[in-house]
mmCIF file of C-alpha atoms and ligand atoms in Angstrom:
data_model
loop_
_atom_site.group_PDB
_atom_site.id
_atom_site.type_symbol
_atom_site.label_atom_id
_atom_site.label_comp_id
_atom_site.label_asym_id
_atom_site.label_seq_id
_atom_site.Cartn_x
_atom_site.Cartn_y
_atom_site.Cartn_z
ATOM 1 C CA UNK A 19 -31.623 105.075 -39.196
ATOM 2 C CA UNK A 20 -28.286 106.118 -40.184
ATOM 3 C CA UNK A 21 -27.151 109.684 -39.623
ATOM 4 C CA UNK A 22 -24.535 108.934 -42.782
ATOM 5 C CA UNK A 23 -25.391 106.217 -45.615
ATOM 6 C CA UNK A 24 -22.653 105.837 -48.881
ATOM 7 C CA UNK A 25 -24.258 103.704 -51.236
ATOM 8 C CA UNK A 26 -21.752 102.075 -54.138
ATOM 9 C CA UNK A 27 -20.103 106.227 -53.939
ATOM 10 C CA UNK A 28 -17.352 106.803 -56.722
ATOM 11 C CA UNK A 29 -15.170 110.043 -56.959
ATOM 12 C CA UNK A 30 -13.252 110.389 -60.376
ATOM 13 C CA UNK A 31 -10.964 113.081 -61.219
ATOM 14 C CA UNK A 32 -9.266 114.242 -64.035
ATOM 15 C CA UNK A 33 -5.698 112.984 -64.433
ATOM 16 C CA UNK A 34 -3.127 116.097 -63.116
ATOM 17 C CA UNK A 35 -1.450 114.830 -65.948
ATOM 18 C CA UNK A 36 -3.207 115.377 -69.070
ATOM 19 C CA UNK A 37 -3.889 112.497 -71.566
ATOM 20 C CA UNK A 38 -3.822 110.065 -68.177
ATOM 21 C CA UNK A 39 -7.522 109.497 -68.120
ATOM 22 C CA UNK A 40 -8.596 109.629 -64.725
ATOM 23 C CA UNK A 41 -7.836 109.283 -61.196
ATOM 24 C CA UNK A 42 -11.022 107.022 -58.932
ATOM 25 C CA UNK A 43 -10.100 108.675 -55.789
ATOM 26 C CA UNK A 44 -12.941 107.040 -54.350
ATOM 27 C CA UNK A 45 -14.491 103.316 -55.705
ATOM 28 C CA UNK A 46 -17.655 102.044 -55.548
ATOM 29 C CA UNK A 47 -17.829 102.777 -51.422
ATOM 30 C CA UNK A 48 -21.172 101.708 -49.153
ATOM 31 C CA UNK A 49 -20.809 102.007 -45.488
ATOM 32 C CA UNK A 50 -23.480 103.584 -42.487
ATOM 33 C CA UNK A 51 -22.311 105.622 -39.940
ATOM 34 C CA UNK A 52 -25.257 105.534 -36.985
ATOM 35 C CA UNK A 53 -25.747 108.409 -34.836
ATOM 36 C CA UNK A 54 -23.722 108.257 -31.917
ATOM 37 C CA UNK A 55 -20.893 106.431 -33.058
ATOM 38 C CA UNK A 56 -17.490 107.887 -33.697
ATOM 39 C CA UNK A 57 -16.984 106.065 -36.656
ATOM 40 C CA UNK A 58 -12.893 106.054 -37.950
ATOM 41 C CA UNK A 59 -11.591 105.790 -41.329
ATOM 42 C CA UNK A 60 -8.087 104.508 -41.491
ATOM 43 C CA UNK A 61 -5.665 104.178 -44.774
ATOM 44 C CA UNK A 62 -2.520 105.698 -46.201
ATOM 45 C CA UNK A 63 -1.908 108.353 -47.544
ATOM 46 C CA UNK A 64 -3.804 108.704 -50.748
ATOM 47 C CA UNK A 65 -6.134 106.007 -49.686
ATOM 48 C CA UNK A 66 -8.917 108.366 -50.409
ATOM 49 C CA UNK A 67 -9.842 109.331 -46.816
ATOM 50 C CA UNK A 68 -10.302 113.105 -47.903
ATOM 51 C CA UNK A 69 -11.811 112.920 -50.805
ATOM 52 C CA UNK A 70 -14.716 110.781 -49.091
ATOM 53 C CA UNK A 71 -14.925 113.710 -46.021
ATOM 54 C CA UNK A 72 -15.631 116.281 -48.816
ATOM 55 C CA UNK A 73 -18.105 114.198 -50.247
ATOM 56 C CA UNK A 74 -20.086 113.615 -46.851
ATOM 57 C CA UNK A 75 -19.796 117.383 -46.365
ATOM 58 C CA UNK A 76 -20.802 118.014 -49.924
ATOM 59 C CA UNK A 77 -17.862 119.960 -50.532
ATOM 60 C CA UNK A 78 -18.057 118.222 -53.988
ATOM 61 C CA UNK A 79 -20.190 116.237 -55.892
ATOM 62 C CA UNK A 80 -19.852 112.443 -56.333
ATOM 63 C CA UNK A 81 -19.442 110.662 -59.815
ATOM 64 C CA UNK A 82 -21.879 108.360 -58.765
ATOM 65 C CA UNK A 83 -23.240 106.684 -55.988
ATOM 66 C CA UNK A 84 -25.977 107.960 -53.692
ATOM 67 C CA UNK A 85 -25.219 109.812 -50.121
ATOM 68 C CA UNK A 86 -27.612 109.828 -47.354
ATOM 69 C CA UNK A 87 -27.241 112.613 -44.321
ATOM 70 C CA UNK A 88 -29.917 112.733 -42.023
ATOM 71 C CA UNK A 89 -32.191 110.480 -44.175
ATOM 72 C CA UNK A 90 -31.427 113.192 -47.396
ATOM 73 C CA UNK A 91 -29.638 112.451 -50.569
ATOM 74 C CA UNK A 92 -27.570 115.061 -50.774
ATOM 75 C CA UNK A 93 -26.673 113.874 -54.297
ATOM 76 C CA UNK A 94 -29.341 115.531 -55.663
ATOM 77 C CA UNK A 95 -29.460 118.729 -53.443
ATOM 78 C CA UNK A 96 -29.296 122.578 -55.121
ATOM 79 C CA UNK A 97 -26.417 124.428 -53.845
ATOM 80 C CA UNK A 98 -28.765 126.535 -51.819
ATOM 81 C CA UNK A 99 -30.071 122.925 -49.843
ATOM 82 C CA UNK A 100 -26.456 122.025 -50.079
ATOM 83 C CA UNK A 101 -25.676 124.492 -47.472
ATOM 84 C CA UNK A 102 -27.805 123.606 -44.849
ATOM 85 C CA UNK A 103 -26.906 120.827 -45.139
ATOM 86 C CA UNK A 104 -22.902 121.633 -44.416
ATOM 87 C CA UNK A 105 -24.707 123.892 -41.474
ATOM 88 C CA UNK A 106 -25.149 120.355 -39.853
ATOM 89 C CA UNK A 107 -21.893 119.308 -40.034
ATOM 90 C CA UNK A 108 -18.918 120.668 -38.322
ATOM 91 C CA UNK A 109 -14.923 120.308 -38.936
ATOM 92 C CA UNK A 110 -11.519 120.391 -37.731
ATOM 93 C CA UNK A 111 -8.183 120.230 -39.801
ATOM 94 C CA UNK A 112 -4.780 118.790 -39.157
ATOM 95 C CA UNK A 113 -3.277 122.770 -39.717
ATOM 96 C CA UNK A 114 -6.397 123.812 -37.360
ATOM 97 C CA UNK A 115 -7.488 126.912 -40.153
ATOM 98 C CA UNK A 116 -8.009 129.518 -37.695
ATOM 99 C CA UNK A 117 -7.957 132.796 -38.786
ATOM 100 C CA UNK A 118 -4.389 134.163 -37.559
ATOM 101 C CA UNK A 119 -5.929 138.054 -37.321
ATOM 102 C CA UNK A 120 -8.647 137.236 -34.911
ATOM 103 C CA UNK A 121 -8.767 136.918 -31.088
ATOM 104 C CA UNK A 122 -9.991 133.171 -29.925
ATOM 105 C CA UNK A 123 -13.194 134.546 -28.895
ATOM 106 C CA UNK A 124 -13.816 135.904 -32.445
ATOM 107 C CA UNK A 125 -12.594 132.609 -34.445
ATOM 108 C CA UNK A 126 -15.637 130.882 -32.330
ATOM 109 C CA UNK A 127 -17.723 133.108 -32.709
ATOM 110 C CA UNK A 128 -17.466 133.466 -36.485
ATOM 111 C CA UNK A 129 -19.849 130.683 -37.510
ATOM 112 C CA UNK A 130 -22.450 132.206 -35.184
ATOM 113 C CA UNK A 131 -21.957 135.764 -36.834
ATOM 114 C CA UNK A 132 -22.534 133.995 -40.602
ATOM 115 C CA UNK A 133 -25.553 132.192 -39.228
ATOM 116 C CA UNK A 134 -27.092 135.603 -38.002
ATOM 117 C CA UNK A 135 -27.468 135.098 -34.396
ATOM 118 C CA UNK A 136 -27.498 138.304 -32.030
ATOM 119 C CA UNK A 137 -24.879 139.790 -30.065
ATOM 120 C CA UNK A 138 -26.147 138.574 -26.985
ATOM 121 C CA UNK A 139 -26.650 134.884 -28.281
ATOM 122 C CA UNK A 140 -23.316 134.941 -29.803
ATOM 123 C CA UNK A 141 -21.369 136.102 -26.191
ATOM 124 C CA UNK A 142 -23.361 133.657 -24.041
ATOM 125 C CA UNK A 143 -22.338 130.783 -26.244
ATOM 126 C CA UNK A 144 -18.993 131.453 -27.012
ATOM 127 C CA UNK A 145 -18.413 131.767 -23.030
ATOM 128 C CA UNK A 146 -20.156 128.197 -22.680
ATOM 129 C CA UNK A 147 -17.923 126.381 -25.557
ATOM 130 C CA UNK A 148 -14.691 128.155 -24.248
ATOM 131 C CA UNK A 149 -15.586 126.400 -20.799
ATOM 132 C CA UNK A 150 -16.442 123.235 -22.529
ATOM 133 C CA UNK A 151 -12.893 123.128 -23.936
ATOM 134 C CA UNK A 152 -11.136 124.538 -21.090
ATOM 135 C CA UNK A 153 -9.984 127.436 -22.608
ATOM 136 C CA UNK A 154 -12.300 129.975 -20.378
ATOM 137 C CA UNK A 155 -8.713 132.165 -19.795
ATOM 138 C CA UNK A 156 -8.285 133.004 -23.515
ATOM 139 C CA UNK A 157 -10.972 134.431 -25.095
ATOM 140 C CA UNK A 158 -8.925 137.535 -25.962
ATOM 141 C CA UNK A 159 -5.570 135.570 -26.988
ATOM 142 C CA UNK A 160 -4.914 135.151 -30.657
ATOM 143 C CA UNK A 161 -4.145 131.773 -32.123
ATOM 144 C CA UNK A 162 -0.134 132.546 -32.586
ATOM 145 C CA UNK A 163 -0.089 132.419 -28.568
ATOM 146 C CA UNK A 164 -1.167 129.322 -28.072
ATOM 147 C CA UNK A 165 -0.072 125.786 -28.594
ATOM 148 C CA UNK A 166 -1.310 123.271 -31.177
ATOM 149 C CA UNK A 167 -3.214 121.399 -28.653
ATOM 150 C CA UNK A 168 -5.017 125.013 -27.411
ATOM 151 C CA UNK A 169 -5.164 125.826 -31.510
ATOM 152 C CA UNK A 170 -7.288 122.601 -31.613
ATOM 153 C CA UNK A 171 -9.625 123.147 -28.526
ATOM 154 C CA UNK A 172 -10.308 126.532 -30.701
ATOM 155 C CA UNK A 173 -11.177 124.538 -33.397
ATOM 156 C CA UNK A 174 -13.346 122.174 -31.340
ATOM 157 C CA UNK A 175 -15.138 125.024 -29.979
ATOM 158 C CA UNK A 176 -15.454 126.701 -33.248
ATOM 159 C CA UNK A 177 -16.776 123.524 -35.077
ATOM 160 C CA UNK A 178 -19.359 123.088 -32.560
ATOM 161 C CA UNK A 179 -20.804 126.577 -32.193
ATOM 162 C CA UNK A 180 -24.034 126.024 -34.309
ATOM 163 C CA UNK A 181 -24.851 122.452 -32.581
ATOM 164 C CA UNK A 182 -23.936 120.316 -35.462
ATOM 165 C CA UNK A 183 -25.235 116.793 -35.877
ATOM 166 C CA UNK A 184 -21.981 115.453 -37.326
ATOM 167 C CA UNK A 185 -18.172 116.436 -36.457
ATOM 168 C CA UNK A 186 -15.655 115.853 -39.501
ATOM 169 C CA UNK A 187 -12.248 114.824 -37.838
ATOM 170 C CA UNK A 188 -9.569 115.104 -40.869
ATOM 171 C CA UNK A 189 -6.285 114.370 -39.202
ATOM 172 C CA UNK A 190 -7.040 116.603 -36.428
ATOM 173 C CA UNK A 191 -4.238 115.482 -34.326
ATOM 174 C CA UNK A 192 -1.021 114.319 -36.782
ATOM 175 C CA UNK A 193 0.361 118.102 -36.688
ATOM 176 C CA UNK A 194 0.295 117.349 -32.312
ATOM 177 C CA UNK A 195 2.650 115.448 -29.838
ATOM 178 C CA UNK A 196 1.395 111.917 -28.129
ATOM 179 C CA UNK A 197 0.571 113.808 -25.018
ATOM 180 C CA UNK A 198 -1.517 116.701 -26.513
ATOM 181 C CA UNK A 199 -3.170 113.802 -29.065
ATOM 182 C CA UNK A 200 -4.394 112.074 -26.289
ATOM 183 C CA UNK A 201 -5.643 115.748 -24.652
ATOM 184 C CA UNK A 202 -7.940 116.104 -27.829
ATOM 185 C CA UNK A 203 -8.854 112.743 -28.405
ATOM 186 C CA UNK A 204 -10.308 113.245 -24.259
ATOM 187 C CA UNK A 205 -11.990 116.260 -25.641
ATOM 188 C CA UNK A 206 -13.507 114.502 -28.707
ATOM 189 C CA UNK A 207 -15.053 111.676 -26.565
ATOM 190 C CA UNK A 208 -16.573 114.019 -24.321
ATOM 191 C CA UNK A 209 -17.974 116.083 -27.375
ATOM 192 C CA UNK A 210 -19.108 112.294 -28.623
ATOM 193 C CA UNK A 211 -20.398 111.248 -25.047
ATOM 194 C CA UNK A 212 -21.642 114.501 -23.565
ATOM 195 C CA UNK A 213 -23.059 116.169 -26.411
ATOM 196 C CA UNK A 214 -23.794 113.436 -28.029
ATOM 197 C CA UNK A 215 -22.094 114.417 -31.227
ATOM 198 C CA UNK A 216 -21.382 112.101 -34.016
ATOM 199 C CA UNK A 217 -17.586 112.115 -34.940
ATOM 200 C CA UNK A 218 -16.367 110.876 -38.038
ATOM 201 C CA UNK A 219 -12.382 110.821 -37.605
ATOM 202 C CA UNK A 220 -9.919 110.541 -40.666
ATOM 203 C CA UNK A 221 -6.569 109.272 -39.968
ATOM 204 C CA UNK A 222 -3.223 107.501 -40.921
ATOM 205 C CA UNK A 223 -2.717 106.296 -37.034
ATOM 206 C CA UNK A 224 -3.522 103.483 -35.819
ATOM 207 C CA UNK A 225 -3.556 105.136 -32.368
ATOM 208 C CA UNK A 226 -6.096 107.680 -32.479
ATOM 209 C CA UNK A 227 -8.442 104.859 -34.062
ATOM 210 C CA UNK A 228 -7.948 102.614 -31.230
ATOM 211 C CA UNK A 229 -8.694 105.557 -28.386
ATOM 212 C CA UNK A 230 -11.649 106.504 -29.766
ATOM 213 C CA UNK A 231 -13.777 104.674 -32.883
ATOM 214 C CA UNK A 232 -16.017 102.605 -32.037
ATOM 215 C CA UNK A 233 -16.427 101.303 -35.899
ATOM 216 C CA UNK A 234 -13.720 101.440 -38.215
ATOM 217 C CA UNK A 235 -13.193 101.331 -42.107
ATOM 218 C CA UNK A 236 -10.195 100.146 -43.930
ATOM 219 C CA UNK A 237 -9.501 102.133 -46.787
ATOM 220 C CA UNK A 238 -6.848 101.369 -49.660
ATOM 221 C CA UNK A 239 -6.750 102.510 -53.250
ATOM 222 C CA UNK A 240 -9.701 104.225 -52.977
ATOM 223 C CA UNK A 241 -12.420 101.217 -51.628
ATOM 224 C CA UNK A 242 -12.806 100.412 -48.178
ATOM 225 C CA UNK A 243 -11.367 96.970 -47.919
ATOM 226 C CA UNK A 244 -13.227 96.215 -44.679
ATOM 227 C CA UNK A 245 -15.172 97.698 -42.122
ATOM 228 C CA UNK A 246 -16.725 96.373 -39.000
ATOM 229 C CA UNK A 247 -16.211 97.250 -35.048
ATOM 230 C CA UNK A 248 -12.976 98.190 -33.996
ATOM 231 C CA UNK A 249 -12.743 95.327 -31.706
ATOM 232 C CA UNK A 250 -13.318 92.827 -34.644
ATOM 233 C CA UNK A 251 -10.989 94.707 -37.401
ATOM 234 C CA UNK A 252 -8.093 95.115 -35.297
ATOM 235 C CA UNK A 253 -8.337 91.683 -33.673
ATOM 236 C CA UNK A 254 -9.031 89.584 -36.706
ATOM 237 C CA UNK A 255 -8.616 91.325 -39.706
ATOM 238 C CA UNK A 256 -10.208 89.726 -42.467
ATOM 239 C CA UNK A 257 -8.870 91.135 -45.568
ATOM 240 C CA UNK A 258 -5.350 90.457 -46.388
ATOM 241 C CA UNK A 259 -4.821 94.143 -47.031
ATOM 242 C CA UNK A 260 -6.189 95.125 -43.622
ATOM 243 C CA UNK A 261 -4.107 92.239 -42.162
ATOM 244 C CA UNK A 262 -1.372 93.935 -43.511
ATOM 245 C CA UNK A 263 -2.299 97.334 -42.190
ATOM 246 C CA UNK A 264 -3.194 96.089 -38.822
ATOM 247 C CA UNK A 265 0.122 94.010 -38.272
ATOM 248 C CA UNK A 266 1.892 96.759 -38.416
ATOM 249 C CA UNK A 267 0.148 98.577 -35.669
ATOM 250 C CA UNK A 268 -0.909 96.148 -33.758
ATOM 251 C CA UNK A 269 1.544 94.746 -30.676
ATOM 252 C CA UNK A 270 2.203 90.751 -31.073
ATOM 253 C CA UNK A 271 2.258 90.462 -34.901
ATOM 254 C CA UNK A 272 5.726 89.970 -35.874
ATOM 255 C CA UNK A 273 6.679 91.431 -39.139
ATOM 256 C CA UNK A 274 8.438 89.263 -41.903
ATOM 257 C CA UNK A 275 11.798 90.858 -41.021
ATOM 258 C CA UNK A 276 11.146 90.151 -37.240
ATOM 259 C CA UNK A 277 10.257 86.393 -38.749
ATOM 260 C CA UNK A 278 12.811 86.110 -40.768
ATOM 261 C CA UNK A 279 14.983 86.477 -37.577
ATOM 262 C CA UNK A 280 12.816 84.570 -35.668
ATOM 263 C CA UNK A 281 13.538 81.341 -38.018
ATOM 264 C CA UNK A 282 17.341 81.717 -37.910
ATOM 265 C CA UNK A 283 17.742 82.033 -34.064
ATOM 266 C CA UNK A 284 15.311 79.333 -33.290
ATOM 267 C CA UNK A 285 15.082 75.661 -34.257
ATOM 268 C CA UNK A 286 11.713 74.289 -34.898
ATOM 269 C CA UNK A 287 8.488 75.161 -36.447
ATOM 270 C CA UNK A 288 7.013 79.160 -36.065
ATOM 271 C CA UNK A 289 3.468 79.241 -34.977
ATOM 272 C CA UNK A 290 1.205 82.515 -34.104
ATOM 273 C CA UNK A 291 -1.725 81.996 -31.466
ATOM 274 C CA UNK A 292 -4.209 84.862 -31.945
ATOM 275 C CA UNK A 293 -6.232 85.531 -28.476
ATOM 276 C CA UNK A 294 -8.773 87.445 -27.905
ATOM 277 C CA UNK A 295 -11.250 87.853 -24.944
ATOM 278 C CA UNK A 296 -13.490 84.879 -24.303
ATOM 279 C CA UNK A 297 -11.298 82.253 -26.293
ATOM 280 C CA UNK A 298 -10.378 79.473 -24.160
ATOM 281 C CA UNK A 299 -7.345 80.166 -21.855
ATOM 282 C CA UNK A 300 -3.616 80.677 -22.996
ATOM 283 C CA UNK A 301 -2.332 78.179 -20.511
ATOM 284 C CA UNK A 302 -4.721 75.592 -22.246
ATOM 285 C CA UNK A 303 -2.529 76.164 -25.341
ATOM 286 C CA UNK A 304 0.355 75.558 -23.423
ATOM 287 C CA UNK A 305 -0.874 72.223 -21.702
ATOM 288 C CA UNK A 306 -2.132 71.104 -25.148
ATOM 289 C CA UNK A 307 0.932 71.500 -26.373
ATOM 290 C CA UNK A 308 2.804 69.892 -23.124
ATOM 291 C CA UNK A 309 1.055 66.733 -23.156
ATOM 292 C CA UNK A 310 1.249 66.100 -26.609
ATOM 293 C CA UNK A 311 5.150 65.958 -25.872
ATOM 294 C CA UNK A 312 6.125 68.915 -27.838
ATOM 295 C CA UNK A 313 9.318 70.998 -26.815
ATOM 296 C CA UNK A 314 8.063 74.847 -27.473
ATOM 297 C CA UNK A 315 9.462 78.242 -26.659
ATOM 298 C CA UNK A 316 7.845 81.392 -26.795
ATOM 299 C CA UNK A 317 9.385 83.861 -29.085
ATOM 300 C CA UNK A 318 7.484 86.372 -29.862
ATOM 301 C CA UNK A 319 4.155 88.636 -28.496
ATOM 302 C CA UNK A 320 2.237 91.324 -27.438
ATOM 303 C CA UNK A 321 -1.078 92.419 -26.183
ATOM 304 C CA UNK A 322 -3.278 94.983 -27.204
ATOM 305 C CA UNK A 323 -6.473 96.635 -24.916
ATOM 306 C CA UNK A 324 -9.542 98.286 -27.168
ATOM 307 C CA UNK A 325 -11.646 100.051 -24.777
ATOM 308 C CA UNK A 326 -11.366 97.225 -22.306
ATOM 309 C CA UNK A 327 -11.617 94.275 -24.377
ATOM 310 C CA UNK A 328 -8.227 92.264 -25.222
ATOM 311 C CA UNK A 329 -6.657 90.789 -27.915
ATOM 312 C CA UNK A 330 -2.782 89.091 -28.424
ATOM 313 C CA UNK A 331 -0.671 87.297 -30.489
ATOM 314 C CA UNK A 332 1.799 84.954 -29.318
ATOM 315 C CA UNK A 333 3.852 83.118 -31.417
ATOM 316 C CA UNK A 334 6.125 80.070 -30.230
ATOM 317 C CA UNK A 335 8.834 77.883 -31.852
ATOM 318 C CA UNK A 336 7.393 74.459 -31.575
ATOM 319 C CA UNK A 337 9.682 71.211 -31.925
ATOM 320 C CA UNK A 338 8.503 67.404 -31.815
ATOM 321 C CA UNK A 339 7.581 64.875 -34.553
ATOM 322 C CA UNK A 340 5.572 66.929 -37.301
ATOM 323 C CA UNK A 341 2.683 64.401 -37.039
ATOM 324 C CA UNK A 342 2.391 65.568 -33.360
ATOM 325 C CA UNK A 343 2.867 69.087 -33.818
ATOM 326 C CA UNK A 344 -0.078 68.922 -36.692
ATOM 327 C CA UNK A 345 -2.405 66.966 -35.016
ATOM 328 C CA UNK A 346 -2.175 69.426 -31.511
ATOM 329 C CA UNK A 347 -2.259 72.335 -33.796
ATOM 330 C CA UNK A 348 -5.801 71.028 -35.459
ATOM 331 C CA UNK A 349 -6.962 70.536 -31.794
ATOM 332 C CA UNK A 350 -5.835 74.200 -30.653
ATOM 333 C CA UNK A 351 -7.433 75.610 -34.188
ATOM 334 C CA UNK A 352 -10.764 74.396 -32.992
ATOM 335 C CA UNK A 353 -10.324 77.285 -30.010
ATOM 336 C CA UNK A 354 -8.039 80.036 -31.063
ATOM 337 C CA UNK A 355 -6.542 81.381 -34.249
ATOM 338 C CA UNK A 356 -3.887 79.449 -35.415
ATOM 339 C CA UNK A 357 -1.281 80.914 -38.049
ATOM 340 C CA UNK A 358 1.850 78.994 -39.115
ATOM 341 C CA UNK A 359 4.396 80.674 -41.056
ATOM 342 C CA UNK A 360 6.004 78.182 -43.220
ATOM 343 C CA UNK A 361 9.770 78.346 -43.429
ATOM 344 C CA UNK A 362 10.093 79.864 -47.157
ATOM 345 C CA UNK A 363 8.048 82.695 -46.439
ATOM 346 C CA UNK A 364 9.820 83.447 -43.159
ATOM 347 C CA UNK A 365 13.205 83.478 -44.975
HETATM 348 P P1 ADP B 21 -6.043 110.603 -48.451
HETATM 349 O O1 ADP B 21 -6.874 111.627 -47.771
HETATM 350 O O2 ADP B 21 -6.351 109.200 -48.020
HETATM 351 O O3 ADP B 21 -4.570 110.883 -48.342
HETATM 352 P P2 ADP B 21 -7.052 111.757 -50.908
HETATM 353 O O4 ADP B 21 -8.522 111.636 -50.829
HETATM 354 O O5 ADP B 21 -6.440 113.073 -50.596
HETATM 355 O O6 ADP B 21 -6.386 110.609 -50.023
HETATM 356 O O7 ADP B 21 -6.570 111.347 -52.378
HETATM 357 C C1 ADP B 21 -6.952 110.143 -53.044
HETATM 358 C C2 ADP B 21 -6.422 110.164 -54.470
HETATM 359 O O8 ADP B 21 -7.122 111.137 -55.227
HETATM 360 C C3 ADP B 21 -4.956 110.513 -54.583
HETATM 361 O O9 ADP B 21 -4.411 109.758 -55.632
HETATM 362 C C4 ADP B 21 -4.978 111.976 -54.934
HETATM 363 O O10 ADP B 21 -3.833 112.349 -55.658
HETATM 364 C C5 ADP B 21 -6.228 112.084 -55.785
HETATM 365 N N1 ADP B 21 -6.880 113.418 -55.702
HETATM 366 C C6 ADP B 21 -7.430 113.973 -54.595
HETATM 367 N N2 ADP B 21 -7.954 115.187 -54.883
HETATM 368 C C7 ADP B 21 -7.737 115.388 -56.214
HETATM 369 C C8 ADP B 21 -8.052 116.459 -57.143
HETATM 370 N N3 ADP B 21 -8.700 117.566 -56.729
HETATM 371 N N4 ADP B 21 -7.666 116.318 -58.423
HETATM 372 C C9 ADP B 21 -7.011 115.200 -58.831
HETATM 373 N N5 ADP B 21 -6.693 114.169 -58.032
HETATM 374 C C10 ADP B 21 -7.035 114.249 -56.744
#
């Protein structure tokens, strides 16, 4: 069963501008997170990401639609229900929200306070989340003297104190460096693998995605435009949106200003292979290619490594008779993904 279920979710708000009817922050969305996955949701800004975390967490209320968490439909919960509810989920923020006034030790142990556990209860568990984020040395600092990365182990730890079901990620790591991103994104898999915790993470980069998720959803305009395991989304994107998306964060795709320079420094026609692990070999393209007395060149590339799996895009300039080039190309499409950019659109 699905620890989260969206089924056809909408989110309208009032225009900020009056007389603008309304704004669908969030259209007609259906997607299952299962437990144990850490499930990513990538788009823009103003895709709609947000809004859809505060509905999950029941921050707000959908327009319509019906939300499942933990088998409940929280769409039709009383406020009072509503709460336990958020009790089962944790969350960190891109700006961290820790309160500035209080001592590490006390920013933990707040949701444990609120919940009514006892002194005792409160001390032996704030000592074993500090250890669990490696922060044992600072119960007594206060959040201004330490550094965003030790300002998001707090939150980590804080998030976690009750032993939620469900950890919202919004942006956790866009305020951080590359180094101290990947330091988190560490912590979060252990808190995914060793606890295990399921992680919902929100995010503009394509990065933090690819460390961690194991499923991903594509959102633009408010609708997820497709969704499906990383592995698959990032190595064949289906929708032309997410194609979009994905080229530009994904090594090997060459963007139309790369092609455009691609067709005026090489003669010949531009053709994309698309590899991923298990398709027949690269140097089978090659030979196919060889013995059907084609001149190529390879012009342009890259490879990209999910969790241990592969994918890459390499695109050559091809030259020959066109009869030959479209008959190998037919041959090679029955084996790998085969994209030719014709010369207008490369212009
Ligand atoms: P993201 O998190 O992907 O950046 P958001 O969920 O914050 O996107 O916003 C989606 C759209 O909904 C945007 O057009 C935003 O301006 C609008 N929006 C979000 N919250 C509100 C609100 N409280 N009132 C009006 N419009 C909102």
């Amino acid at each position: 069963m699905p620890i989260v279920s969206l089924t056809n979710v909408s989110k309208a708000y009032p225009s900020r501008n009056p007389g603008d009817g309304e704004i669908v922050a969030v259209d007609d969305v259906t997607l299952e997170i299962e437990k144990g996955d850490v499930f990513g949701i990538i788009g823009y800004s103003g895709a709609g990401k947000s809004t859809l975390v505060r509905l999950i967490n029941a921050l707000e209320p959908a327009t319509s639609g019906s939300i499942l968490v933990d088998g409940v439909d929280i769409t039709s919960l009383k406020e009072s229900e509503l709460r336990r509810i958020r009790g089962g989920i944790g969350m960190i923020f891109q700006q961290f929200n820790l309160f500035s006034s209080r001592s590490v030790k006390a920013n933990i142990a707040y949701p444990l306070t609120l919940a009514g556990w006892t002194k005792a209860d409160i001390e032996a568990r704030v000592t074993e989340l500090l250890s669990f984020v490696g922060l044992s040395d600072k119960a007594k600092a206060y959040p201004e003297q330490l550094s965003g990365g030790q300002k998001q182990r707090v939150g980590i730890a804080r998030a976690l104190a009750t032993g939620p079901a469900i950890l919202l990620a919004d942006e956790a790591t866009s305020a951080l460096d590359p180094q101290t991103t990947h330091e988190v994104l560490d912590l979060l898999k252990r808190v995914n693998q060793e606890q295990g915790v399921t992680i919902v993470v929100i995010t503009h980069e394509m990065d933090v995605i690819q460390t961690i998720a194991t499923k991903v959803a594509v959102m633009e305009r408010g609708r997820v435009i497709e969704q499906g395991d990383v592995f698959d989304v990032f190595s064949a994107p289906q929708n032309p949106a997410s194609q979009r998306f994905v080229g530009t964060v994904v090594k090997g795709i060459p963007s139309p200003a790369e092609l455009a320079v691609l067709r005026e420094r090489h003669q010949g026609r531009i053709v994309t292979f698309s590899f991923r692990d298990g398709d027949s070999s690269q140097a089978q393209v090659f030979l196919d290619l060889a013995s059907a007395g084609l001149d190529f060149e390879l012009v342009f590339g890259g490879i990209n490594d999910i969790r241990g799996r592969a994918f890459g895009h390499l695109t050559l300039a091809i030259r020959g008779e066109d009869a030959a080039i479209d008959s190998a190309l037919a041959a090679i499409g029955d084996r790998v993904e085969v994209t030719e950019i014709a010369g207008e659109e490369a212009r």
